[in-house]
Short mmCIF file of C-alpha atoms in Angstrom, two decimals:
data_model
loop_
_atom_site.label_atom_id
_atom_site.label_comp_id
_atom_site.label_asym_id
_atom_site.label_seq_id
_atom_site.Cartn_x
_atom_site.Cartn_y
_atom_site.Cartn_z
CA MET A 51 76.58 90.01 83.00
CA ALA A 52 79.94 88.80 84.41
CA ARG A 53 79.74 86.19 87.11
CA GLU A 54 80.53 87.14 90.72
CA PHE A 55 83.55 85.44 92.21
CA THR A 56 83.00 85.30 95.96
CA ARG A 57 85.46 82.55 96.88
CA VAL A 58 88.64 81.62 95.00
CA GLY A 59 91.40 79.11 95.58
CA VAL A 60 95.15 79.58 95.19
CA VAL A 61 97.42 76.56 94.93
CA GLY A 62 101.11 77.08 95.71
CA LEU A 63 102.11 79.71 98.27
CA GLY A 64 105.60 80.71 97.27
CA THR A 65 106.35 84.40 96.69
CA MET A 66 104.06 84.56 93.66
CA GLY A 67 101.25 82.45 95.05
CA ALA A 68 101.17 84.32 98.35
CA GLY A 69 101.16 87.59 96.39
CA ILE A 70 98.15 86.43 94.41
CA VAL A 71 96.36 85.49 97.63
CA GLU A 72 97.04 89.01 98.89
CA VAL A 73 95.65 90.58 95.71
CA PHE A 74 92.34 88.76 96.00
CA ALA A 75 91.98 89.24 99.76
CA ARG A 76 92.84 92.99 99.50
CA ASN A 77 89.87 93.34 97.18
CA GLY A 78 87.31 91.67 99.36
CA VAL A 79 87.42 88.16 97.94
CA ASP A 80 87.55 85.15 100.28
CA VAL A 81 90.53 82.92 99.50
CA VAL A 82 91.35 79.29 100.19
CA ALA A 83 95.14 79.11 100.18
CA VAL A 84 96.39 75.56 99.58
CA GLU A 85 99.77 73.88 99.92
CA ILE A 86 101.08 70.34 99.68
CA SER A 87 102.22 69.93 103.31
CA ASP A 88 102.02 71.57 106.73
CA ALA A 89 105.60 72.86 106.42
CA ALA A 90 104.94 74.38 103.00
CA LEU A 91 101.71 75.88 104.29
CA GLU A 92 103.52 77.59 107.18
CA ARG A 93 106.09 79.01 104.79
CA GLY A 94 103.25 80.32 102.64
CA ARG A 95 101.52 81.87 105.64
CA ALA A 96 104.82 83.57 106.54
CA ASN A 97 105.16 84.89 102.98
CA LEU A 98 101.71 86.49 103.20
CA THR A 99 102.05 87.91 106.71
CA GLY A 100 105.56 89.17 105.94
CA SER A 101 104.29 91.01 102.85
CA THR A 102 101.34 92.59 104.61
CA ASP A 103 103.37 93.56 107.67
CA ARG A 104 105.87 95.32 105.39
CA ALA A 105 102.97 97.14 103.71
CA VAL A 106 101.78 98.34 107.15
CA ALA A 107 105.29 99.44 108.11
CA ARG A 108 105.58 101.47 104.90
CA GLY A 109 102.21 103.12 105.39
CA LYS A 110 100.71 101.34 102.39
CA LEU A 111 98.15 99.37 104.41
CA ALA A 112 96.30 100.21 107.63
CA GLU A 113 96.56 97.69 110.48
CA ALA A 114 92.80 97.19 110.48
CA ASP A 115 92.81 96.55 106.73
CA ARG A 116 95.64 94.03 107.14
CA ASP A 117 93.72 92.20 109.82
CA ALA A 118 90.58 92.16 107.63
CA LEU A 119 92.68 90.92 104.69
CA LEU A 120 94.16 88.05 106.68
CA GLY A 121 90.70 87.23 108.01
CA ARG A 122 89.52 86.50 104.46
CA VAL A 123 92.17 83.80 103.94
CA THR A 124 91.66 80.16 104.91
CA PHE A 125 94.81 78.05 104.85
CA ALA A 126 94.56 74.32 104.08
CA VAL A 127 96.69 71.34 103.15
CA GLY A 128 95.36 69.39 100.14
CA LEU A 129 93.15 70.14 97.19
CA ASP A 130 89.94 68.85 98.81
CA ALA A 131 89.52 72.28 100.47
CA LEU A 132 88.79 73.73 97.03
CA HIS A 133 85.55 71.86 96.39
CA SER A 134 83.31 74.93 96.60
CA VAL A 135 85.42 77.74 95.09
CA ASP A 136 84.34 79.65 91.98
CA LEU A 137 87.87 79.90 90.53
CA VAL A 138 91.24 78.29 91.22
CA ILE A 139 94.55 79.76 90.17
CA GLU A 140 97.76 77.76 90.50
CA ALA A 141 101.25 79.09 91.14
CA VAL A 142 103.21 75.84 91.36
CA PRO A 143 106.65 75.17 89.80
CA GLU A 144 106.97 75.89 86.04
CA ARG A 145 106.91 72.26 84.84
CA LEU A 146 104.31 70.96 82.45
CA ASP A 147 104.04 67.52 84.04
CA ILE A 148 103.40 69.02 87.48
CA LYS A 149 100.73 71.39 86.19
CA GLN A 150 98.98 68.73 84.11
CA ARG A 151 98.72 66.42 87.14
CA LEU A 152 97.46 69.29 89.27
CA PHE A 153 94.78 70.30 86.76
CA ALA A 154 93.60 66.73 86.41
CA ASP A 155 93.16 66.64 90.20
CA LEU A 156 91.47 70.06 90.28
CA ASP A 157 89.08 68.86 87.56
CA ARG A 158 88.04 66.03 89.82
CA VAL A 159 87.78 68.09 93.04
CA CYS A 160 86.26 71.42 91.96
CA LYS A 161 82.60 71.98 91.18
CA PRO A 162 81.66 71.64 87.49
CA GLU A 163 81.19 75.37 86.85
CA ALA A 164 84.49 76.47 88.49
CA ILE A 165 87.09 78.14 86.29
CA LEU A 166 90.61 76.69 86.44
CA ALA A 167 93.41 79.21 85.82
CA THR A 168 97.15 78.84 85.51
CA ASN A 169 99.72 81.50 86.34
CA THR A 170 102.24 79.96 83.96
CA SER A 171 104.59 82.44 82.33
CA SER A 172 105.71 80.32 79.42
CA LEU A 173 104.08 76.90 79.26
CA SER A 174 101.26 76.06 76.89
CA VAL A 175 97.89 76.77 78.50
CA THR A 176 96.37 74.46 75.87
CA GLU A 177 98.53 71.51 76.97
CA ILE A 178 97.55 72.18 80.57
CA ALA A 179 93.85 72.46 79.68
CA VAL A 180 93.69 69.10 77.88
CA ALA A 181 94.54 67.36 81.16
CA THR A 182 90.98 68.20 82.26
CA THR A 183 87.47 67.30 81.08
CA ARG A 184 86.62 71.02 80.96
CA PRO A 185 89.22 72.64 78.66
CA ASP A 186 86.72 75.37 77.73
CA GLN A 187 86.88 76.53 81.38
CA VAL A 188 90.69 76.68 81.57
CA ILE A 189 92.45 80.01 81.12
CA GLY A 190 95.79 81.67 81.81
CA MET A 191 96.04 84.45 84.37
CA HIS A 192 99.67 85.50 84.37
CA PHE A 193 100.39 87.84 87.25
CA PHE A 194 103.72 89.63 87.61
CA ASN A 195 105.95 89.71 90.66
CA PRO A 196 105.32 91.30 93.10
CA ALA A 197 101.65 90.59 92.41
CA PRO A 198 100.25 93.16 94.88
CA VAL A 199 102.23 95.92 93.19
CA MET A 200 102.42 95.10 89.48
CA LYS A 201 99.32 96.17 87.60
CA LEU A 202 99.43 93.82 84.62
CA VAL A 203 97.68 90.47 84.18
CA GLU A 204 98.09 88.62 80.89
CA VAL A 205 94.79 86.79 80.24
CA VAL A 206 95.60 83.84 77.97
CA ARG A 207 92.80 82.16 76.05
CA THR A 208 93.19 78.90 74.17
CA VAL A 209 91.35 77.95 70.99
CA VAL A 210 88.69 76.25 73.11
CA THR A 211 88.39 78.69 76.07
CA SER A 212 84.79 79.85 76.38
CA ALA A 213 84.13 83.48 75.50
CA ASP A 214 82.10 83.79 78.71
CA VAL A 215 85.10 82.57 80.74
CA VAL A 216 87.33 85.16 79.09
CA ALA A 217 84.81 87.92 79.76
CA ASP A 218 84.36 86.82 83.40
CA VAL A 219 88.11 86.81 84.03
CA GLU A 220 88.55 90.21 82.32
CA ALA A 221 85.88 91.63 84.60
CA LEU A 222 87.60 90.06 87.61
CA CYS A 223 90.87 91.76 86.68
CA VAL A 224 89.06 95.10 86.71
CA ARG A 225 87.66 94.34 90.13
CA LEU A 226 91.18 93.53 91.37
CA GLY A 227 92.44 96.91 90.10
CA LYS A 228 94.56 95.28 87.40
CA VAL A 229 95.02 96.09 83.71
CA ASP A 230 94.52 92.99 81.57
CA VAL A 231 95.80 92.26 78.09
CA THR A 232 93.99 89.36 76.51
CA ILE A 233 96.05 87.27 74.15
CA THR A 234 96.16 83.79 72.60
CA ASP A 235 98.30 80.88 73.79
CA ARG A 236 101.80 81.48 72.44
CA ALA A 237 105.23 80.81 73.94
CA GLY A 238 106.19 83.58 76.40
CA PHE A 239 102.96 85.51 75.78
CA ILE A 240 103.85 89.23 75.40
CA ALA A 241 106.10 90.30 78.27
CA ASN A 242 108.30 87.24 78.61
CA ALA A 243 108.65 86.75 74.87
CA LEU A 244 110.10 90.28 74.65
CA LEU A 245 111.91 90.35 77.99
CA PHE A 246 113.77 87.06 77.94
CA GLY A 247 115.32 87.47 74.51
CA TYR A 248 116.85 90.66 75.84
CA LEU A 249 118.00 88.98 79.08
CA ASN A 250 119.53 86.07 77.19
CA HIS A 251 121.41 88.50 74.93
CA ALA A 252 122.81 90.26 78.01
CA ILE A 253 124.07 86.93 79.39
CA GLY A 254 125.80 86.31 76.07
CA MET A 255 127.54 89.71 76.32
CA PHE A 256 128.81 88.85 79.81
CA GLU A 257 129.85 85.33 78.78
CA ALA A 258 131.88 86.79 75.89
CA ARG A 259 133.55 89.30 78.26
CA TYR A 260 132.31 92.07 76.07
CA ALA A 261 131.70 94.20 79.15
CA THR A 262 131.60 93.70 82.92
CA ARG A 263 128.38 92.78 84.69
CA GLU A 264 128.36 96.19 86.41
CA ASP A 265 128.80 98.06 83.10
CA ILE A 266 126.10 96.04 81.32
CA ASP A 267 123.62 96.70 84.10
CA ALA A 268 124.58 100.39 84.45
CA ALA A 269 124.28 100.91 80.71
CA MET A 270 120.69 99.70 80.56
CA LYS A 271 119.58 101.49 83.73
CA LEU A 272 121.15 104.80 82.81
CA GLY A 273 120.86 104.59 79.02
CA CYS A 274 117.26 103.33 78.90
CA GLY A 275 115.82 104.29 82.27
CA LEU A 276 115.09 100.69 83.20
CA PRO A 277 114.42 99.91 86.89
CA MET A 278 117.09 97.19 86.96
CA GLY A 279 119.95 96.02 84.82
CA PRO A 280 119.43 92.67 83.00
CA LEU A 281 121.87 90.62 85.06
CA ALA A 282 120.57 91.92 88.40
CA LEU A 283 117.05 91.20 87.16
CA LEU A 284 117.99 87.64 86.28
CA ASP A 285 119.29 87.16 89.82
CA LEU A 286 115.94 88.43 91.14
CA ILE A 287 113.88 86.19 88.85
CA GLY A 288 116.04 83.14 89.55
CA LEU A 289 118.43 81.70 87.01
CA ASP A 290 116.71 78.30 87.11
CA THR A 291 113.39 79.96 86.35
CA ALA A 292 114.98 81.97 83.54
CA TYR A 293 116.49 78.82 82.05
CA GLU A 294 113.14 76.99 82.07
CA ILE A 295 111.33 79.95 80.48
CA LEU A 296 113.97 80.37 77.75
CA ASP A 297 114.12 76.64 77.06
CA THR A 298 110.34 76.43 76.82
CA MET A 299 110.12 79.43 74.51
CA TYR A 300 112.92 78.03 72.31
CA ARG A 301 111.13 74.68 71.94
CA ARG A 302 107.61 76.14 71.56
CA GLY A 303 108.45 79.29 69.67
CA GLY A 304 109.99 78.04 66.45
CA ARG A 305 113.51 77.45 67.81
CA ASP A 306 114.57 81.04 67.55
CA ARG A 307 118.22 81.12 68.62
CA ARG A 308 117.61 84.36 70.56
CA HIS A 309 115.66 82.20 73.03
CA SER A 310 118.18 79.35 73.12
CA PRO A 311 119.65 79.57 76.65
CA VAL A 312 123.23 80.83 76.60
CA PRO A 313 125.58 78.01 77.74
CA LEU A 314 126.73 80.05 80.75
CA LEU A 315 123.16 80.13 82.06
CA ARG A 316 122.89 76.33 82.04
CA GLN A 317 126.29 76.01 83.69
CA MET A 318 125.34 78.40 86.49
CA VAL A 319 122.05 76.58 87.13
CA THR A 320 123.88 73.25 87.24
CA ALA A 321 126.37 74.69 89.72
CA GLY A 322 123.56 75.91 91.99
CA LEU A 323 124.19 79.62 91.27
CA LEU A 324 120.53 80.55 91.06
CA GLY A 325 120.58 84.22 91.99
CA ARG A 326 119.21 85.78 95.15
CA LYS A 327 117.43 82.62 96.17
CA SER A 328 120.78 80.76 96.56
CA GLY A 329 122.81 83.78 97.62
CA ARG A 330 124.85 83.86 94.42
CA GLY A 331 124.20 84.29 90.73
CA PHE A 332 125.72 86.96 88.53
CA TYR A 333 126.31 88.81 91.78
CA THR A 334 126.94 87.61 95.35
CA TYR A 335 124.45 88.36 98.15
CA GLU A 336 124.71 88.54 101.92
CA ARG A 337 122.80 85.30 102.30
CA ALA A 338 120.28 83.13 100.46
CA GLY A 339 117.10 85.12 99.85
CA SER A 340 118.80 88.47 100.51
CA GLY A 341 118.93 91.36 98.05
CA LYS A 342 121.98 92.94 99.71
CA LEU A 343 125.09 92.76 97.55
CA VAL A 344 128.45 91.82 99.01
CA PRO A 345 131.85 92.05 97.26
CA ASP A 346 133.20 89.03 95.39
CA GLU A 347 136.08 88.25 93.09
CA LEU A 348 134.47 90.16 90.20
CA THR A 349 133.70 93.29 92.17
CA PRO A 350 135.79 96.24 90.98
CA THR A 351 138.44 97.25 93.51
CA ALA A 352 139.08 100.82 94.63
CA PRO A 353 138.73 103.13 91.63
CA THR A 354 141.76 102.87 89.34
CA SER A 355 140.07 104.10 86.20
CA THR A 356 142.31 107.19 85.99
CA ASP A 357 145.58 105.26 86.47
CA GLY A 358 147.75 106.01 83.45
CA ALA A 359 145.39 108.74 82.19
CA ARG A 360 146.95 111.55 80.20
CA ALA A 361 146.43 115.12 81.40
CA VAL A 362 143.65 116.89 79.52
CA THR A 363 143.04 120.62 79.86
CA THR A 364 142.11 121.60 76.31
CA VAL A 365 139.44 119.81 74.26
CA GLY A 366 138.70 120.18 70.56
CA VAL A 367 135.13 119.49 69.41
CA VAL A 368 134.70 118.85 65.69
CA GLY A 369 131.22 119.30 64.23
CA SER A 370 128.51 121.85 63.60
CA GLY A 371 125.34 120.08 64.64
CA THR A 372 123.26 119.80 67.80
CA LEU A 373 125.48 117.14 69.41
CA ALA A 374 128.64 119.16 68.78
CA ALA A 375 127.05 122.26 70.31
CA GLY A 376 125.91 120.28 73.30
CA LEU A 377 129.40 118.85 73.83
CA VAL A 378 130.99 122.30 73.66
CA GLU A 379 128.62 123.39 76.42
CA THR A 380 129.23 120.23 78.46
CA PHE A 381 133.01 120.40 78.35
CA THR A 382 133.03 124.13 79.06
CA ALA A 383 130.80 123.66 82.11
CA ALA A 384 133.24 121.01 83.39
CA GLY A 385 136.10 123.48 83.31
CA TYR A 386 137.87 122.47 80.12
CA GLN A 387 139.18 124.98 77.58
CA VAL A 388 137.21 124.14 74.44
CA VAL A 389 138.19 124.71 70.83
CA PRO A 390 135.11 124.23 68.57
CA VAL A 391 135.94 123.73 64.90
CA ASP A 392 134.13 123.12 61.67
CA PRO A 393 135.47 119.99 59.95
CA ALA A 394 135.62 121.84 56.62
CA GLY A 395 138.97 123.57 56.87
CA GLU A 396 139.58 124.40 60.53
CA LEU A 397 141.42 121.26 61.68
CA PRO A 398 144.85 123.04 62.07
CA ARG A 399 143.38 124.91 65.07
CA LEU A 400 143.53 121.58 66.95
CA ALA A 401 147.34 121.32 66.82
CA ASP A 402 147.80 121.93 70.56
CA VAL A 403 144.67 120.35 72.18
CA ASP A 404 144.89 117.34 74.52
CA LEU A 405 141.71 115.61 73.40
CA VAL A 406 139.64 115.76 70.22
CA VAL A 407 136.01 114.66 70.10
CA GLU A 408 134.46 114.35 66.65
CA ALA A 409 130.66 114.78 66.55
CA THR A 410 129.90 114.67 62.84
CA ALA A 411 127.33 112.63 60.89
CA ASP A 412 127.75 108.83 60.81
CA ASP A 413 129.24 108.58 57.33
CA LEU A 414 132.03 106.01 57.10
CA ASP A 415 134.06 107.54 54.28
CA GLY A 416 133.67 111.06 55.57
CA THR A 417 134.52 110.17 59.17
CA LYS A 418 137.55 108.13 58.09
CA ALA A 419 138.83 111.12 56.11
CA LEU A 420 138.26 113.32 59.18
CA LEU A 421 140.23 110.95 61.46
CA ALA A 422 143.01 110.79 58.90
CA GLY A 423 143.17 114.60 58.97
CA LEU A 424 143.20 114.66 62.79
CA GLY A 425 146.01 112.09 62.81
CA GLU A 426 148.09 114.51 60.76
CA VAL A 427 147.46 117.79 62.62
CA CYS A 428 147.26 116.71 66.27
CA LYS A 429 150.32 116.42 68.46
CA PRO A 430 151.54 112.95 69.55
CA GLY A 431 149.65 111.40 72.46
CA VAL A 432 146.38 113.24 71.86
CA VAL A 433 143.33 110.99 72.39
CA LEU A 434 141.05 111.07 69.34
CA ALA A 435 137.45 110.24 70.26
CA THR A 436 134.52 109.50 68.01
CA THR A 437 130.91 109.87 69.12
CA THR A 438 129.61 107.47 66.46
CA SER A 439 126.71 105.27 67.38
CA ALA A 440 126.92 103.04 64.31
CA LEU A 441 130.32 103.02 62.61
CA PRO A 442 133.04 100.49 63.42
CA VAL A 443 135.49 102.39 65.63
CA ILE A 444 138.37 100.19 64.45
CA ASP A 445 137.90 101.42 60.86
CA LEU A 446 138.15 105.01 62.03
CA ALA A 447 141.14 104.16 64.25
CA MET A 448 143.13 102.63 61.42
CA ALA A 449 142.33 105.59 59.17
CA SER A 450 143.87 107.92 61.76
CA GLY A 451 147.32 106.38 61.45
CA ARG A 452 147.54 106.20 65.26
CA PRO A 453 144.98 103.51 66.29
CA ALA A 454 146.31 103.26 69.84
CA ASP A 455 145.02 106.77 70.52
CA VAL A 456 141.48 106.29 69.16
CA VAL A 457 138.48 105.50 71.40
CA GLY A 458 134.71 105.73 71.09
CA LEU A 459 132.79 108.13 73.34
CA HIS A 460 129.14 107.41 72.64
CA PHE A 461 126.90 109.88 74.48
CA ALA A 462 123.83 107.66 74.54
CA ASN A 463 121.44 110.57 74.97
CA PRO A 464 122.02 114.18 75.99
CA ALA A 465 119.42 113.72 78.74
CA THR A 466 121.11 110.71 80.33
CA PRO A 467 124.32 110.50 82.34
CA LEU A 468 125.65 107.51 80.38
CA VAL A 469 128.68 107.52 78.09
CA GLU A 470 129.78 104.29 76.40
CA ILE A 471 133.57 104.14 76.17
CA VAL A 472 134.41 101.94 73.20
CA ARG A 473 137.87 100.34 73.02
CA THR A 474 139.11 98.62 69.90
CA ILE A 475 141.67 95.83 69.81
CA ARG A 476 144.26 98.53 69.11
CA THR A 477 143.20 101.07 71.77
CA SER A 478 145.91 101.60 74.39
CA ALA A 479 145.28 101.31 78.12
CA GLU A 480 146.27 104.97 78.47
CA ALA A 481 143.67 106.14 75.94
CA THR A 482 140.97 104.14 77.72
CA ALA A 483 142.03 105.50 81.12
CA THR A 484 142.04 109.04 79.72
CA ALA A 485 138.52 108.58 78.39
CA ARG A 486 137.37 107.24 81.77
CA ALA A 487 138.89 110.22 83.58
CA VAL A 488 137.34 112.75 81.22
CA VAL A 489 133.89 111.14 81.41
CA ALA A 490 134.13 111.19 85.23
CA ALA A 491 135.15 114.87 85.15
CA LEU A 492 132.04 115.59 83.11
CA GLY A 493 129.93 114.09 85.90
CA ARG A 494 128.84 111.25 83.64
CA THR A 495 128.96 107.48 84.20
CA GLY A 496 131.29 105.72 81.79
CA VAL A 497 130.85 102.07 80.83
CA VAL A 498 133.58 100.33 78.85
CA CYS A 499 132.84 97.90 76.06
CA ALA A 500 134.53 96.36 73.05
CA ASP A 501 134.02 97.62 69.51
CA ARG A 502 130.93 95.79 68.25
CA ALA A 503 127.83 96.96 66.44
CA GLY A 504 125.43 98.69 68.82
CA PHE A 505 127.93 98.77 71.71
CA ILE A 506 125.93 97.84 74.85
CA VAL A 507 122.72 99.87 74.86
CA ASN A 508 121.73 99.68 71.19
CA ALA A 509 122.83 96.04 70.88
CA LEU A 510 120.43 95.06 73.67
CA LEU A 511 117.67 97.63 73.06
CA PHE A 512 116.99 97.49 69.34
CA PRO A 513 116.61 93.69 68.93
CA TYR A 514 113.95 93.92 71.70
CA LEU A 515 112.20 96.67 69.74
CA ASN A 516 112.48 94.61 66.55
CA ASP A 517 110.90 91.63 68.37
CA ALA A 518 107.98 93.85 69.36
CA VAL A 519 107.48 94.84 65.71
CA ARG A 520 107.49 91.15 64.72
CA MET A 521 104.87 90.46 67.41
CA LEU A 522 102.64 93.20 65.97
CA GLU A 523 103.35 92.01 62.43
CA ALA A 524 102.11 88.54 63.36
CA ASP A 525 98.84 90.16 64.58
CA TYR A 526 99.42 88.63 68.03
CA SER A 527 98.50 91.81 69.88
CA THR A 528 98.03 95.53 69.51
CA THR A 529 100.53 98.37 69.96
CA ASP A 530 98.69 99.53 73.07
CA ASP A 531 98.58 96.13 74.69
CA ILE A 532 102.23 95.40 73.92
CA ASP A 533 103.23 98.80 75.33
CA ASN A 534 101.09 98.22 78.43
CA ALA A 535 102.56 94.78 78.93
CA MET A 536 106.11 96.10 79.06
CA LYS A 537 105.31 99.17 81.14
CA LEU A 538 103.01 97.53 83.66
CA GLY A 539 104.47 94.02 83.68
CA CYS A 540 108.18 94.86 83.52
CA GLY A 541 108.32 98.40 84.87
CA TYR A 542 109.71 99.90 81.63
CA PRO A 543 109.38 103.69 81.44
CA THR A 544 107.95 103.52 77.91
CA GLY A 545 106.53 100.80 75.73
CA PRO A 546 108.44 99.62 72.65
CA PHE A 547 106.19 101.36 70.14
CA GLU A 548 106.18 104.63 72.08
CA LEU A 549 109.96 104.43 72.11
CA LEU A 550 110.23 103.54 68.42
CA ASP A 551 108.15 106.58 67.43
CA THR A 552 110.33 108.76 69.66
CA VAL A 553 113.64 107.41 68.36
CA GLY A 554 112.48 107.36 64.77
CA LEU A 555 111.75 104.28 62.73
CA ASP A 556 114.49 105.16 60.25
CA VAL A 557 117.05 105.21 63.07
CA ALA A 558 115.75 101.89 64.42
CA LEU A 559 115.98 100.31 60.99
CA ALA A 560 119.53 101.58 60.49
CA VAL A 561 120.69 100.19 63.84
CA GLN A 562 118.97 96.86 63.28
CA ARG A 563 120.52 96.55 59.82
CA ALA A 564 123.96 97.20 61.31
CA LEU A 565 123.46 94.54 63.98
CA TYR A 566 122.29 92.00 61.43
CA ARG A 567 125.07 92.86 59.00
CA GLU A 568 127.76 92.23 61.64
CA LEU A 569 126.33 89.19 63.47
CA ARG A 570 124.33 87.50 60.63
CA GLU A 571 121.91 86.11 63.20
CA PRO A 572 118.53 85.42 61.52
CA GLY A 573 116.64 86.62 64.58
CA LEU A 574 118.27 90.04 64.16
CA ALA A 575 117.04 90.64 60.61
CA PRO A 576 114.85 93.77 60.54
CA ALA A 577 111.16 93.01 60.72
CA PRO A 578 109.58 93.51 57.25
CA LEU A 579 106.91 95.69 58.82
CA LEU A 580 109.58 98.05 60.12
CA GLU A 581 111.10 98.34 56.66
CA GLN A 582 107.69 98.97 55.12
CA LEU A 583 106.78 101.70 57.58
CA VAL A 584 110.08 103.48 56.97
CA THR A 585 109.50 103.31 53.25
CA ALA A 586 105.97 104.71 53.74
CA ASP A 587 107.26 107.37 56.19
CA ARG A 588 104.66 106.34 58.72
CA PRO A 589 105.04 106.03 62.52
CA PHE A 590 103.21 103.43 64.63
CA ARG A 591 101.00 106.15 66.02
CA ARG A 592 99.88 109.25 64.20
#
């Protein structure tokens, strides 16, 4: 029989702490909300009342329920107010020394049977627990921001956490209307271990000027259906918080370079560019704490994407598969005159078109031969586009004999509006502008990137999927819990294993091999489990 928690304490009333207070009070639990000073307490009170007032204004909470909720909260300065609570959860800054001192003090103040919980997102719960004389009663309860909205709680047990404590906290999560995933104490747990490698990779792309911040974010929102792009999400999280999480995971998690903070991140934190909280991060905001974007020196000026574009009225589509058929339909619907051809013998029909799009299988030798043929039959100035998702565009461009005219047009998914426009080091500005204009005429969103394995979407998406397979391979968690963690904790439309089964494990393995082959980064090597499942022709779920 799980214990009944009638009175809980929350220490630290920033955005997260105040959200946790709201979660408990919404569900009929009396809360003692504690801060370090009167000024901090008033800020915390304002955080809570602001959140509940917004919920009332949006029709999510009745006024009477808000008043009852606030009536369950007792605000206090100092830890002594927690002497009679059944459970305490802390949401103080993400520093081990601060949390260890706090837990030592809580150990002294709280009654012997009280459970002590940490909301840490990356620190070792074990190292926090040993600061007390009751490590068996210390547990992680990692809520996600905004706590009243996000359904996930990662319940983190250490090697000494009592089984009864775990069961009691799991039952409490159910009472709070949350979905819990119970895991052991490992750097980053589930969600952050998968999320922050992806975010760090996106920073590296931006640092290398591989693509603009707007194009990186648009690619992941439109190409993967994510609620926010990675750079905008980092601004929301706080770049200082992101740096601390990555640095902790790098030191605790085997020094995987994917978690080593990109130098640009450290430089921005040092310069005080912390994201929304400071008014500037990867983007610039109206004021500190605002989410409203304002233009800055990196903001694109009035649209000039079609400047220098060549006129296109007739489009040749080369291929006989599903993608080629879809492109014929797409270009026709946009008003272009379309010439569909089979690559085996019909290329001379393309002598007078303005644009050629090849949509054949990703075979390097075969596609190079095709581009060489197109280079011979097409009139000068025709843009030659490849829809490849895996081949180096520069290899195809050089095979054509006219590399300045060759560009990649990667239609990420027929169901999405995204097209990745891939420019090589030999692609002319006119060819890129023409591709932008054509993509816009199709009603699609074009993002421009350099010619590198995976382009934007696959280069960010598939290492994240590979990391999820490694997590499963290590027997850290289950496919269902990992999928739930990313859907409920990060707002992803699908979990990594659901997505892998949809995409196809053979496709995932091929992309991951291409990324590893080009970058030679150990962390990008395909997970052995992925290779084994492809060999066995078995999905993650039957």
